[in-house]
Coordinates of C-alpha atoms (C1' of nucleotides) in Angstrom, one line a residue:
Chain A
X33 CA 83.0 -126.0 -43.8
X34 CA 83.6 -127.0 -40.1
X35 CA 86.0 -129.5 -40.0
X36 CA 86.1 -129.3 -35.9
X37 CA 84.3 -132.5 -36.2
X38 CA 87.0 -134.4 -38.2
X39 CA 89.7 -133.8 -35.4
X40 CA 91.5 -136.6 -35.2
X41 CA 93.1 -137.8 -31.7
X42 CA 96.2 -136.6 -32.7
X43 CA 99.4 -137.9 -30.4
X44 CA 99.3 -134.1 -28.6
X45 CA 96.7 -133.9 -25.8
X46 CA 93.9 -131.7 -26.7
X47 CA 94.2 -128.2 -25.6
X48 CA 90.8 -128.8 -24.2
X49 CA 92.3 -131.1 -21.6
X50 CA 95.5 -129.7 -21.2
X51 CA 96.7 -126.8 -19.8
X52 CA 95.9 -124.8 -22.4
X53 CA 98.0 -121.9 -22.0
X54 CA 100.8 -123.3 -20.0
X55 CA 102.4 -119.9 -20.4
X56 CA 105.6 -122.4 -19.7
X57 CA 108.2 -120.2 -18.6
X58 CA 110.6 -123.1 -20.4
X59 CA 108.2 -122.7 -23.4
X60 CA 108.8 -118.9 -23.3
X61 CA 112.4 -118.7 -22.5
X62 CA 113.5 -121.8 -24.4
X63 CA 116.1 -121.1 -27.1
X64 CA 114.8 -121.1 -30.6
X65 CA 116.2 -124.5 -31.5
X66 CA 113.8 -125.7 -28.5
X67 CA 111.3 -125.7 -31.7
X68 CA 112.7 -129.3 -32.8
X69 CA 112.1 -130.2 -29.7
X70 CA 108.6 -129.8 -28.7
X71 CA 106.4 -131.7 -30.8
X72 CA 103.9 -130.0 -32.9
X73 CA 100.5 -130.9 -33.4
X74 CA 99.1 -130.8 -37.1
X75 CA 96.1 -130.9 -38.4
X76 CA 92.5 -129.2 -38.0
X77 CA 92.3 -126.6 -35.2
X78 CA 90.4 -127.6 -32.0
X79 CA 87.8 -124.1 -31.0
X80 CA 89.8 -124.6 -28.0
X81 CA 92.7 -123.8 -29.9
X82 CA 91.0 -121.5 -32.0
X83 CA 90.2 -119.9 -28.7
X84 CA 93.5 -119.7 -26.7
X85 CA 94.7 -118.1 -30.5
X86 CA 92.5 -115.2 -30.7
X87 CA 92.2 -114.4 -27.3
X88 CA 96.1 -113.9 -27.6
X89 CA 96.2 -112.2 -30.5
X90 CA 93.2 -110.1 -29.4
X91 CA 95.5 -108.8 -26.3
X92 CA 98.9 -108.6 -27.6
X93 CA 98.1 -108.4 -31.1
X94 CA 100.4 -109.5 -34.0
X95 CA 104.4 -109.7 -33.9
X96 CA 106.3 -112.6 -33.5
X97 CA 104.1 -116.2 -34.4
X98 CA 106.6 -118.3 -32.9
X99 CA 106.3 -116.4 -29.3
X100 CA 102.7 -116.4 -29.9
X101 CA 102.9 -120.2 -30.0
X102 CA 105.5 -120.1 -27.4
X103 CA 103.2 -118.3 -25.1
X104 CA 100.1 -119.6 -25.3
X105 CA 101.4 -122.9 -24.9
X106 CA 99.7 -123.8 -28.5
X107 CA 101.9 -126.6 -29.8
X108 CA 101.6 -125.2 -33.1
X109 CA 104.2 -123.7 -35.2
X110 CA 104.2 -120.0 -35.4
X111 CA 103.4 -120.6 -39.1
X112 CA 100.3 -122.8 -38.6
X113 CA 99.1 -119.8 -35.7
X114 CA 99.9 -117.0 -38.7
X115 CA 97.7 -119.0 -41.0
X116 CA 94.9 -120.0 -38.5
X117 CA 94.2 -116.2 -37.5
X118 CA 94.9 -114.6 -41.1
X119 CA 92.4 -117.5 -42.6
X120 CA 89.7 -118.1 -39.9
X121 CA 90.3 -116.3 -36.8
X122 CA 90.8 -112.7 -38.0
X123 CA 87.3 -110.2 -37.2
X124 CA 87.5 -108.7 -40.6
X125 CA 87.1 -112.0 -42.5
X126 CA 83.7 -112.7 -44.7
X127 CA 82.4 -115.9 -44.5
X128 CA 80.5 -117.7 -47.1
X129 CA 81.0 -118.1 -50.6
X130 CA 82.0 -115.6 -53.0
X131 CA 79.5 -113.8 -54.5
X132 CA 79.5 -113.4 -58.3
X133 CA 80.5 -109.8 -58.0
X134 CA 83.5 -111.5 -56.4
X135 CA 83.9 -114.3 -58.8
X136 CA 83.9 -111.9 -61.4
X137 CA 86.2 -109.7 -60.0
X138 CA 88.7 -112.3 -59.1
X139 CA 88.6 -113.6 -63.0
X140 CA 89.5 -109.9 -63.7
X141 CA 92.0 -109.6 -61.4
X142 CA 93.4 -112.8 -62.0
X143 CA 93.5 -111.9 -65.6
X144 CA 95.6 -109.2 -64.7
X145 CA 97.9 -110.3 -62.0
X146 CA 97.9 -114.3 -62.6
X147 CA 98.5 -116.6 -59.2
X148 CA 99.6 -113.4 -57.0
X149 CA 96.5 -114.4 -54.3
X150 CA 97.6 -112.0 -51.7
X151 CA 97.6 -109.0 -54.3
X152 CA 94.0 -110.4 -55.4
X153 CA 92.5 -110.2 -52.0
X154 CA 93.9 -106.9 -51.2
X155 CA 90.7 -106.0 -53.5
X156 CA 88.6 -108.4 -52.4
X157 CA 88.4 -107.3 -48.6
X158 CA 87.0 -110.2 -45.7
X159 CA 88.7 -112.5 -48.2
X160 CA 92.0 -114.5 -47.9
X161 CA 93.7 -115.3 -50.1
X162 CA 93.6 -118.8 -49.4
X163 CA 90.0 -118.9 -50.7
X164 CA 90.5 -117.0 -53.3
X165 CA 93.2 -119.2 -54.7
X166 CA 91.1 -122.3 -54.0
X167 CA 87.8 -120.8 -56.0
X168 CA 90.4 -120.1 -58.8
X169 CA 92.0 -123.6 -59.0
X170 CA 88.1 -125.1 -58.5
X171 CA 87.2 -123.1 -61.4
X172 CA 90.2 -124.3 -63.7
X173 CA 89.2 -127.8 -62.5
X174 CA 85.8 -126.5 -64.3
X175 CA 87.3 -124.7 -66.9
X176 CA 89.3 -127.6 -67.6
X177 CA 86.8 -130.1 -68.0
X178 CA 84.1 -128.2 -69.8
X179 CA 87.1 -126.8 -72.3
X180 CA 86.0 -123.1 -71.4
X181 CA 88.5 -120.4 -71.1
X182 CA 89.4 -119.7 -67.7
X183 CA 88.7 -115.8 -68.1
X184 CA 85.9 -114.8 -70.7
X185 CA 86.8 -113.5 -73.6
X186 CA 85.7 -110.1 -72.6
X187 CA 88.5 -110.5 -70.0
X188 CA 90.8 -110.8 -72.7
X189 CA 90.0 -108.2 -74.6
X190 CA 89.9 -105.9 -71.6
X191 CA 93.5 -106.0 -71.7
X192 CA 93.2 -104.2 -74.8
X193 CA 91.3 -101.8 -73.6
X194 CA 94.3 -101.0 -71.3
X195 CA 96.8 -100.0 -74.0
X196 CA 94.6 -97.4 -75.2
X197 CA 95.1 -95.9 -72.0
X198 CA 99.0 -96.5 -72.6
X199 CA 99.3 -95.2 -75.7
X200 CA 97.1 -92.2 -74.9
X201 CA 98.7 -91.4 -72.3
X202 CA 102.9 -91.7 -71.9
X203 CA 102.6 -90.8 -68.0
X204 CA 99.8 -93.0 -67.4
X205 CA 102.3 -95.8 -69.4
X206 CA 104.9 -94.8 -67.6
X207 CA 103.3 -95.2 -64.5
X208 CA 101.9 -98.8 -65.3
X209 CA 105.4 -99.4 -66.4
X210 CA 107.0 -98.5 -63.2
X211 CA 104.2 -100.3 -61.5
X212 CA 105.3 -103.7 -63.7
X213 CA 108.8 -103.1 -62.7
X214 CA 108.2 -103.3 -59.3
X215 CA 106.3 -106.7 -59.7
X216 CA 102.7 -106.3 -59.4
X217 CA 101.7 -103.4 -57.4
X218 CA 98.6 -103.1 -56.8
X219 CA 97.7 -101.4 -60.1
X220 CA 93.9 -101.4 -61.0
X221 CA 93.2 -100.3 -64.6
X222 CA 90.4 -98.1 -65.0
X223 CA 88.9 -99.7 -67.7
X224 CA 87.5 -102.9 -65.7
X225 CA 86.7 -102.2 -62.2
X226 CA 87.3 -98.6 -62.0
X227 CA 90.7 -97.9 -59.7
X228 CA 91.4 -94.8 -58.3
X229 CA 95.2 -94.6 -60.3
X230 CA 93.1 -94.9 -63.9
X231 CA 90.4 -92.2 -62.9
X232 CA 93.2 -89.9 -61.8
X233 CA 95.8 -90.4 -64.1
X234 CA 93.2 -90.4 -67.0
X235 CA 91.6 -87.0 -65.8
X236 CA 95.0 -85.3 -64.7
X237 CA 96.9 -86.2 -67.3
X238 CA 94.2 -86.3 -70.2
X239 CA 91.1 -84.5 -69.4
X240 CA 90.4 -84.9 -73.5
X241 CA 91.8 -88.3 -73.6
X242 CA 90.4 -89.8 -76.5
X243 CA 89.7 -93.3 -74.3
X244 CA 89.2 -96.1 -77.5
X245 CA 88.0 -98.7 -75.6
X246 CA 88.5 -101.6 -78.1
X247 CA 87.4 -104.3 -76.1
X248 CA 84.4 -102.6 -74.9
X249 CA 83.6 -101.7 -78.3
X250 CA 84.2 -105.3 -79.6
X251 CA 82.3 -106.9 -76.4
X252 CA 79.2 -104.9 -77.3
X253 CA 79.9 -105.1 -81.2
X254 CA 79.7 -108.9 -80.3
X255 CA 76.6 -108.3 -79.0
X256 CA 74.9 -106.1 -80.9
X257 CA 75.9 -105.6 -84.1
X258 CA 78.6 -108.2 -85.6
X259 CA 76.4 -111.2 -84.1
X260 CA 74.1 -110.7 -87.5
X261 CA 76.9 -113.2 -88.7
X262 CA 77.2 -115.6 -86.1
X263 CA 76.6 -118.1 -88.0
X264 CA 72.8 -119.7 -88.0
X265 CA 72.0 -119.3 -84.3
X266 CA 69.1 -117.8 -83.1
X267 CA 70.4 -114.4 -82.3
X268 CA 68.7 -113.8 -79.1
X269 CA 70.0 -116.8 -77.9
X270 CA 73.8 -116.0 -79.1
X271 CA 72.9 -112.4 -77.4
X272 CA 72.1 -114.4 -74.6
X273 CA 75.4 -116.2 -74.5
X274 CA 77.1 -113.4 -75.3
X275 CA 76.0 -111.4 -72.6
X276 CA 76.4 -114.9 -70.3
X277 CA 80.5 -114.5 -71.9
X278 CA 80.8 -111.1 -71.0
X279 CA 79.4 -110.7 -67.9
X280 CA 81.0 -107.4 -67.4
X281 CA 81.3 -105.0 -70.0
X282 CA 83.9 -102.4 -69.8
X283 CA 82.8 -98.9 -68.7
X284 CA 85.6 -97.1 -71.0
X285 CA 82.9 -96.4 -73.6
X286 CA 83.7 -93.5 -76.1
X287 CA 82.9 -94.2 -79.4
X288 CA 81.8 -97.1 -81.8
X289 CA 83.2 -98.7 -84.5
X290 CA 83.0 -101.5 -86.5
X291 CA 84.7 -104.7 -85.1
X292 CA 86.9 -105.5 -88.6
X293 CA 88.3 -101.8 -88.7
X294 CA 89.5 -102.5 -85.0
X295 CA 92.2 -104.5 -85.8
X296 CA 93.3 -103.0 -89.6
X297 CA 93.6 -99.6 -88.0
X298 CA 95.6 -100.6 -85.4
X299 CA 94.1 -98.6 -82.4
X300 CA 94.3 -100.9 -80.1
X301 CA 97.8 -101.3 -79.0
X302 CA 99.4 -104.5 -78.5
X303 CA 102.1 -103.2 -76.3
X304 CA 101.1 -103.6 -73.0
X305 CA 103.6 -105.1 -71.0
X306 CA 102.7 -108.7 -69.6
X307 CA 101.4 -107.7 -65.9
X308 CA 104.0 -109.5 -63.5
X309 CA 107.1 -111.7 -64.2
X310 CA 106.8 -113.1 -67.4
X311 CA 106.2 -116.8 -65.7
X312 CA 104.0 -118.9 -67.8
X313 CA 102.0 -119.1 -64.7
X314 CA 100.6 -116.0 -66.4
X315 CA 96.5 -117.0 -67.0
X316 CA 96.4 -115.3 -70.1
X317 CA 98.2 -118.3 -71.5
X318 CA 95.7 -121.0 -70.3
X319 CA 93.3 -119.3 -71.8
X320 CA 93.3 -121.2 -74.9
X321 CA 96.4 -122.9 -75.9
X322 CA 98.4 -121.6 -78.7
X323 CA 96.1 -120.8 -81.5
X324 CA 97.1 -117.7 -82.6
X325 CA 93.9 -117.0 -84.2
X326 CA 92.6 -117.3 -80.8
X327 CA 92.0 -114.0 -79.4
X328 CA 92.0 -114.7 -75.8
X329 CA 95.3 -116.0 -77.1
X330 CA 96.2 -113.2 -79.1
X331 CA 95.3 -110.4 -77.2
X332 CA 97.1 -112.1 -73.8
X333 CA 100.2 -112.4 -76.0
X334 CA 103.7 -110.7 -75.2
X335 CA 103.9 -107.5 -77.4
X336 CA 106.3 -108.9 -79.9
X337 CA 103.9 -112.1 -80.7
X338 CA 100.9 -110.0 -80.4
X339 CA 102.4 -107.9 -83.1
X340 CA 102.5 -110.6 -85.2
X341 CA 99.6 -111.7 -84.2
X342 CA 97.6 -108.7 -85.5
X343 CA 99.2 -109.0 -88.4
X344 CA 97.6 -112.2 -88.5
X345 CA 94.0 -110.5 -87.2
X346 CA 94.9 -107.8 -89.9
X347 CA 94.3 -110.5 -92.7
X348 CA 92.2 -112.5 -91.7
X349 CA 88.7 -111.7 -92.1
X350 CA 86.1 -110.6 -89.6
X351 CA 84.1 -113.7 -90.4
X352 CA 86.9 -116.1 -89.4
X353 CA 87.5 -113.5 -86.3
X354 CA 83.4 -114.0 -85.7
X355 CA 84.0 -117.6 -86.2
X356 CA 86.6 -118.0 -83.4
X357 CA 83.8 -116.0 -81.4
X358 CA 81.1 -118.0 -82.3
X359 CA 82.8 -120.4 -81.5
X360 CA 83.3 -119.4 -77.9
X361 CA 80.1 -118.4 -77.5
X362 CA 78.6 -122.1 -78.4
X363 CA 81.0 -124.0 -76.7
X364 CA 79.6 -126.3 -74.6
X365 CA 78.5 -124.4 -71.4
X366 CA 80.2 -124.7 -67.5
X367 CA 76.8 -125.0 -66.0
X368 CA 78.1 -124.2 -62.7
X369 CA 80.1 -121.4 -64.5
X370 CA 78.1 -119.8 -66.4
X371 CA 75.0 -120.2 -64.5
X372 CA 76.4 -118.7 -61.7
X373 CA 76.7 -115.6 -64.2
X374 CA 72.8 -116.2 -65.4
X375 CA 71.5 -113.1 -63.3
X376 CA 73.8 -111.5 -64.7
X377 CA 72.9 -112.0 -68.1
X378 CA 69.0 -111.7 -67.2
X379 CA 70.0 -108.2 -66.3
X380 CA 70.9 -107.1 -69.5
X381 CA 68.9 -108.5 -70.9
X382 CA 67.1 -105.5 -71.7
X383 CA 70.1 -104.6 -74.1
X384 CA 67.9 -107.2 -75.9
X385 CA 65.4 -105.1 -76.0
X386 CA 67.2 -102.0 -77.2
X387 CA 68.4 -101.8 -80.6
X388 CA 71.8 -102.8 -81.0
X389 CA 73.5 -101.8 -83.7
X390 CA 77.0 -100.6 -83.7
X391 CA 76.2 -97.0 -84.7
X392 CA 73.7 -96.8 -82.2
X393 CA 76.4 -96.7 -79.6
X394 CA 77.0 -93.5 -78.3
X395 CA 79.2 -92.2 -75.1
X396 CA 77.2 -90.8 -72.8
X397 CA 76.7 -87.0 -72.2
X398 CA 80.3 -85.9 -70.1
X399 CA 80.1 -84.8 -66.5
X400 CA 77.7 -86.9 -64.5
X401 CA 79.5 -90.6 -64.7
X402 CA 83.2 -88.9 -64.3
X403 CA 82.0 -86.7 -62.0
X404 CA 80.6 -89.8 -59.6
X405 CA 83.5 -91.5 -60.6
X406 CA 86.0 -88.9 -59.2
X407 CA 84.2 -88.1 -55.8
X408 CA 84.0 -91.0 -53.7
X409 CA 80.7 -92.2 -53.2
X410 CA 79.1 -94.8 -50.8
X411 CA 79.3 -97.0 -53.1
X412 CA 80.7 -100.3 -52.5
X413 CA 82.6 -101.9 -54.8
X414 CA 80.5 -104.5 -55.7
X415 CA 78.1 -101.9 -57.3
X416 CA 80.4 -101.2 -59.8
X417 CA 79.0 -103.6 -62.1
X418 CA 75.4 -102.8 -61.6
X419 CA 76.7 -99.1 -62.6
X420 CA 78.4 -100.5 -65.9
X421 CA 75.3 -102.2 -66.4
X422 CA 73.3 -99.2 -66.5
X423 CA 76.0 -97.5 -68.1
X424 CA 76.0 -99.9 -70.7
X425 CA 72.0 -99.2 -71.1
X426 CA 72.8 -95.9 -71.4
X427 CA 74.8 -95.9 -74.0
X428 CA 73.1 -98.4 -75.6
X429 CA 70.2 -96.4 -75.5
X430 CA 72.0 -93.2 -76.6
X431 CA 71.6 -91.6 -80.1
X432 CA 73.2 -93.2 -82.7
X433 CA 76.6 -91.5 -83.7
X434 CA 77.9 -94.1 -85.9
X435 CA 81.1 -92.9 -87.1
X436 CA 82.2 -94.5 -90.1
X437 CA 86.0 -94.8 -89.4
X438 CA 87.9 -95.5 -86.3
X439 CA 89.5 -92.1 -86.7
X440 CA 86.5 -90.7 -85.4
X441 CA 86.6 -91.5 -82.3
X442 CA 84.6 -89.1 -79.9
X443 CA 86.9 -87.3 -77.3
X444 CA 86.7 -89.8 -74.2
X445 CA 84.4 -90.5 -71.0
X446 CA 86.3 -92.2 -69.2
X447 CA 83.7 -93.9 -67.1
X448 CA 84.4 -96.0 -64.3
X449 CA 83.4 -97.4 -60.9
X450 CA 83.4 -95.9 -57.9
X451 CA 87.1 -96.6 -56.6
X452 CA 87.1 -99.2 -53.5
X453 CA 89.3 -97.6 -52.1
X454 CA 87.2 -94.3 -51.5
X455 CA 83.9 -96.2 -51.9
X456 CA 83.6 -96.9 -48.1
X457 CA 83.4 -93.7 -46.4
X458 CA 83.9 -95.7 -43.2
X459 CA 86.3 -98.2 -42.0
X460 CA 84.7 -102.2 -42.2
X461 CA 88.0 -103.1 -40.6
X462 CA 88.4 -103.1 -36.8
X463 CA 91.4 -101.6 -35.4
X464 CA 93.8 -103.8 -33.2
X465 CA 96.9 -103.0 -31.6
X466 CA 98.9 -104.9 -33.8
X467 CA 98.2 -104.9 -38.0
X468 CA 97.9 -108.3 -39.0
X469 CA 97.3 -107.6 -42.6
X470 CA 99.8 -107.5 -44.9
X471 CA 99.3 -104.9 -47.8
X472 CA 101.6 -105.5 -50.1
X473 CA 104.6 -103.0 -49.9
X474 CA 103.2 -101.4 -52.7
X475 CA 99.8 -100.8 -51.1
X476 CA 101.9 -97.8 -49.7
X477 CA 101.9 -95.9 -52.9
X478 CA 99.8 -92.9 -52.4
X479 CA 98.9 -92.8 -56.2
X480 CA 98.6 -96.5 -56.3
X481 CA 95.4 -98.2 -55.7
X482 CA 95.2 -99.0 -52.5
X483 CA 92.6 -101.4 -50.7
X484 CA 90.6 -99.5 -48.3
X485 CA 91.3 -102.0 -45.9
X486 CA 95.0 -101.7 -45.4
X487 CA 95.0 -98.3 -44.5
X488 CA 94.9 -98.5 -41.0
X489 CA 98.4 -97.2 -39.1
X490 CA 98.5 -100.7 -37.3
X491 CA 101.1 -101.9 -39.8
X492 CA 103.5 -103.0 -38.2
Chain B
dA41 C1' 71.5 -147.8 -50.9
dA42 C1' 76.1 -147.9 -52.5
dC43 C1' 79.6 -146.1 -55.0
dA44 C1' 82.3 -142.7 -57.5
dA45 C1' 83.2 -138.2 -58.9
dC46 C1' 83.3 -133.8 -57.9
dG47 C1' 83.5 -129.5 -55.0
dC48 C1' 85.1 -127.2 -51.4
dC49 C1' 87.9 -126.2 -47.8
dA50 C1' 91.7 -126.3 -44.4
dA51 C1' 96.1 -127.0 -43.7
dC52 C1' 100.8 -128.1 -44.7
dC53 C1' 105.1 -127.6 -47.2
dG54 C1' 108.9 -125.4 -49.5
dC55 C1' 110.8 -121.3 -50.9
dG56 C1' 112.3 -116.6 -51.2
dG57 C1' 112.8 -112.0 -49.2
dG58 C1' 113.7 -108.8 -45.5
dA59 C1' 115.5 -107.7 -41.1
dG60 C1' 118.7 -108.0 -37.6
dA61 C1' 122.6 -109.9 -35.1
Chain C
dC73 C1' 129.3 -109.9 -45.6
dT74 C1' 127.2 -113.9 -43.7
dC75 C1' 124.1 -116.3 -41.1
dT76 C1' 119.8 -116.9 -38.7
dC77 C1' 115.2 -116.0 -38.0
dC78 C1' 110.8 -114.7 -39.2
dC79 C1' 107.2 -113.7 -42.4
dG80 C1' 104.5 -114.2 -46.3
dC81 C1' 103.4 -116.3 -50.6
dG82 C1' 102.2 -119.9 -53.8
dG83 C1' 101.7 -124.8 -54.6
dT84 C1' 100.0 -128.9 -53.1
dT85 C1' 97.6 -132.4 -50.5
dG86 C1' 94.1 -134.6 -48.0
dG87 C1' 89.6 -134.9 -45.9
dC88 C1' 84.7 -134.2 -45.7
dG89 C1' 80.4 -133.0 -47.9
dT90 C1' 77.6 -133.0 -51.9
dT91 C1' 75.9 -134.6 -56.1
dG92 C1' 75.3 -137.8 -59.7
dT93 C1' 74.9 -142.6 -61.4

DNA sequence: AACAACGCCAACCGCGGGAGA
DNA sequence: CTCTCCCGCGGTTGGCGTTGT
């Protein structure tokens, strides 16, 4: 949105009429405390501004914002310049709306790393996180009125998915432990959007790493098999709205089972840590309240309440388990929301067409998925989910193996996307003298995940 | 056509952490 | 060790455009 035209006569002369870069040596030289002095304009940014900005930036690059402001003769603050070029001025940035490949990764990430906007647009690159917040507090505004969770169900049970990898694998927990100590890094799991620290760790660590991917298994028992008891609805139309739910299926696909042993064998472990500071801020909680039978609810749950919790799951029946589901599935629908998601559904819709009964799920055959997973390809990221999609198909389509207890899991494929970070095989980011982005300090990791677009040397 | 509600966006503010004097 | 400065982050506000009534 262009808001040039808004500008308001503020009580600063316009850059446009003033001399714009006064280069001042008083402006330059003047003592810090000079700030309170000179009398800052607010509001929108003028082009002429917006001009005078970059052109600095573009020569001298990024260090000190209140000697850019000081030298350019801007009479913004230093912080108003940082947030002009980081949010509207900087080369790299994408302009438009978010795609749904976005939107759908920022529910995932969000669902994984709550408000930490600057860690969710280090995956989302031309994006600030400025935008990204906004889209997120637009959608809870949505979310809110329509009474829908803010992340999907499948979303919920994703994290789910993640414990398996825990409990499979003590390094791979250790790592995601370390990784929670130190506040957020950013740590991708495997099991939704395919990072490069899950494919690693997972093949280094556990080559035969029997990868139970609960909530994959439960999002495609939900719609296949288990939505026989969904209550009267029409079950292409529940399919519909399940697949409208769970827009993204996980790609940890290894085995079937049924959706009420899930939770009396206890595979699924309930002891992943809560991603970040336990602040309440944390969306998991505003999924839905505090109905413990709720299992965006439950499965977002610290580990000691989610042990109860299954318990809970443990005795209840599958029907009051497909209830709550049914449930979610019905509720009234965003339109803007969901719809947005509608293509998404229409593509799989063909898992309509297949036959979709629990046993018919099958892992694919080993070695082709892991092996595109593990060498970068040119994929971006945003073809991830048209991967899992076909994935999906191809496991749906896959001979039945149907084994009768959990305890027969098939050894893993640990499937996942092409990493973003290795995706690109060339830089999108222009190089500049100075780095003006701001990887979080964990971006450094070498194992760690790291955005493809922070790698330049220009940090700072 | 007028109005209200909503959506989207840009920008500001306060705070905390890190670095350096 | 303390203080100051700077940076970055997250929360919030306010304005404009769009959509619905």
């Amino acid at each position: 949105m262009n808001r040039v035209k808004s500008e308001s006569s503020w009580e600063m002369p316009d850059p446009d009429q003033t001399d714009l870069p006064s280069h001042d040596d008083d402006s330059v030289k003047a003592p810090p405390r000079r700030k309170a002095d000179v009398q800052l304009k607010k509001g929108p940014w003028t082009p002429s501004e917006d001009a005078v900005l970059e052109a600095y930036v573009k020569k001298h690059g990024v260090r000190n914002w209140n000697v850019v402001q000081k030298e350019t003769g801007l009479l913004r603050c230093g912080k108003s310049c940082r947030l002009r070029w980081s949010n509207h001025l900087r080369p790299d940035l994408k302009k438009g709306t978010f795609t749904k490949e976005e939107k759908n990764l920022i529910i995932r990430l969000h669902h994984r790393m709550g408000n930490k906007w600057a860690q969710m647009a280090a995956y989302l690159p031309g994006r600030t996180d400025n935008e990204i917040k906004n889209y997120w507090n637009t959608r809870v505004k949505k979310c809110l009125r329509m009474n829908t969770p803010e992340h999907p169900p499948n979303i919920c049970m994703e994290a789910s998915n993640e414990d398996q990898h825990e409990s499979a694998d003590s390094n791979f927990s250790e790592k995601l432990a370390n990784d929670l100590l130190h506040e957020n890094g950013p740590y991708v799991p495997d099991f939704t959007w395919g990072s490069s620290i899950g494919v690693q760790e997972s093949l280094s660590n556990a080559p035969q790493l029997p990868d139970i991917s609960f909530s994959n298994l439960l999002a495609l028992n939900f719609t296949s098999k288990n939505y026989d008891f969904i209550g009267q609805a029409n079950q292409e139309n529940v399919l519909k709205e399940s697949e409208i739910l769970f827009p993204v299926l996980n790609p940890t696909i290894n085995g079937t089972f049924d959706g009420s042993h899930a939770f009396s064998n206890g595979n699924f472990s309930t002891s992943r840590p809560i991603t970040g500071p336990s602040k309440m801020e944390l969306p998991s909680f505003q999924c839905v309240a505090s109905d413990p039978n709720n299992w965006c609810t439950y499965l977002s749950t610290s580990a000691m309440q989610r042990s109860s919790y299954a318990d809970l799951c443990v005795q209840s029946s599958a029907v009051a388990a497909s209830a709550k589901f049914e449930s979610i599935c019905m509720a009234p629908r965003d339109s803007g929301q969901l719809e947005e998601l509608l293509p998404e559904a229409q593509a799989l819709s063909s898992l309509e067409n297949q036959q979709l009964s629990v046993g018919s799920l099958s892992p694919p055959s080993v070695g082709t998925p892991c092996d595109a997973m593990v060498e970068p390809t040119g994929l971006d990221l945003f073809e991830r989910d048209t991967n899992l999609y076909a994935l999906i198909d191809s496991c749906l389509s896959a001979p039945p193996l149907c084994p009768a207890s959990p305890d027969e899991f098939q050894p893993a494929i640990i499937l996942s996307a092409p990493n973003p970070a290795f995706g690109s095989t060339e830089p999108t980011v222009p190089q500049y003298e100075q780095g003006y982005f701001s990887p979080h300090p964990e971006d450094s990791r070498t194992d760690a995940f790291s955005p493809w677009y922070t790698m330049p040397a220009v940090y700072q």
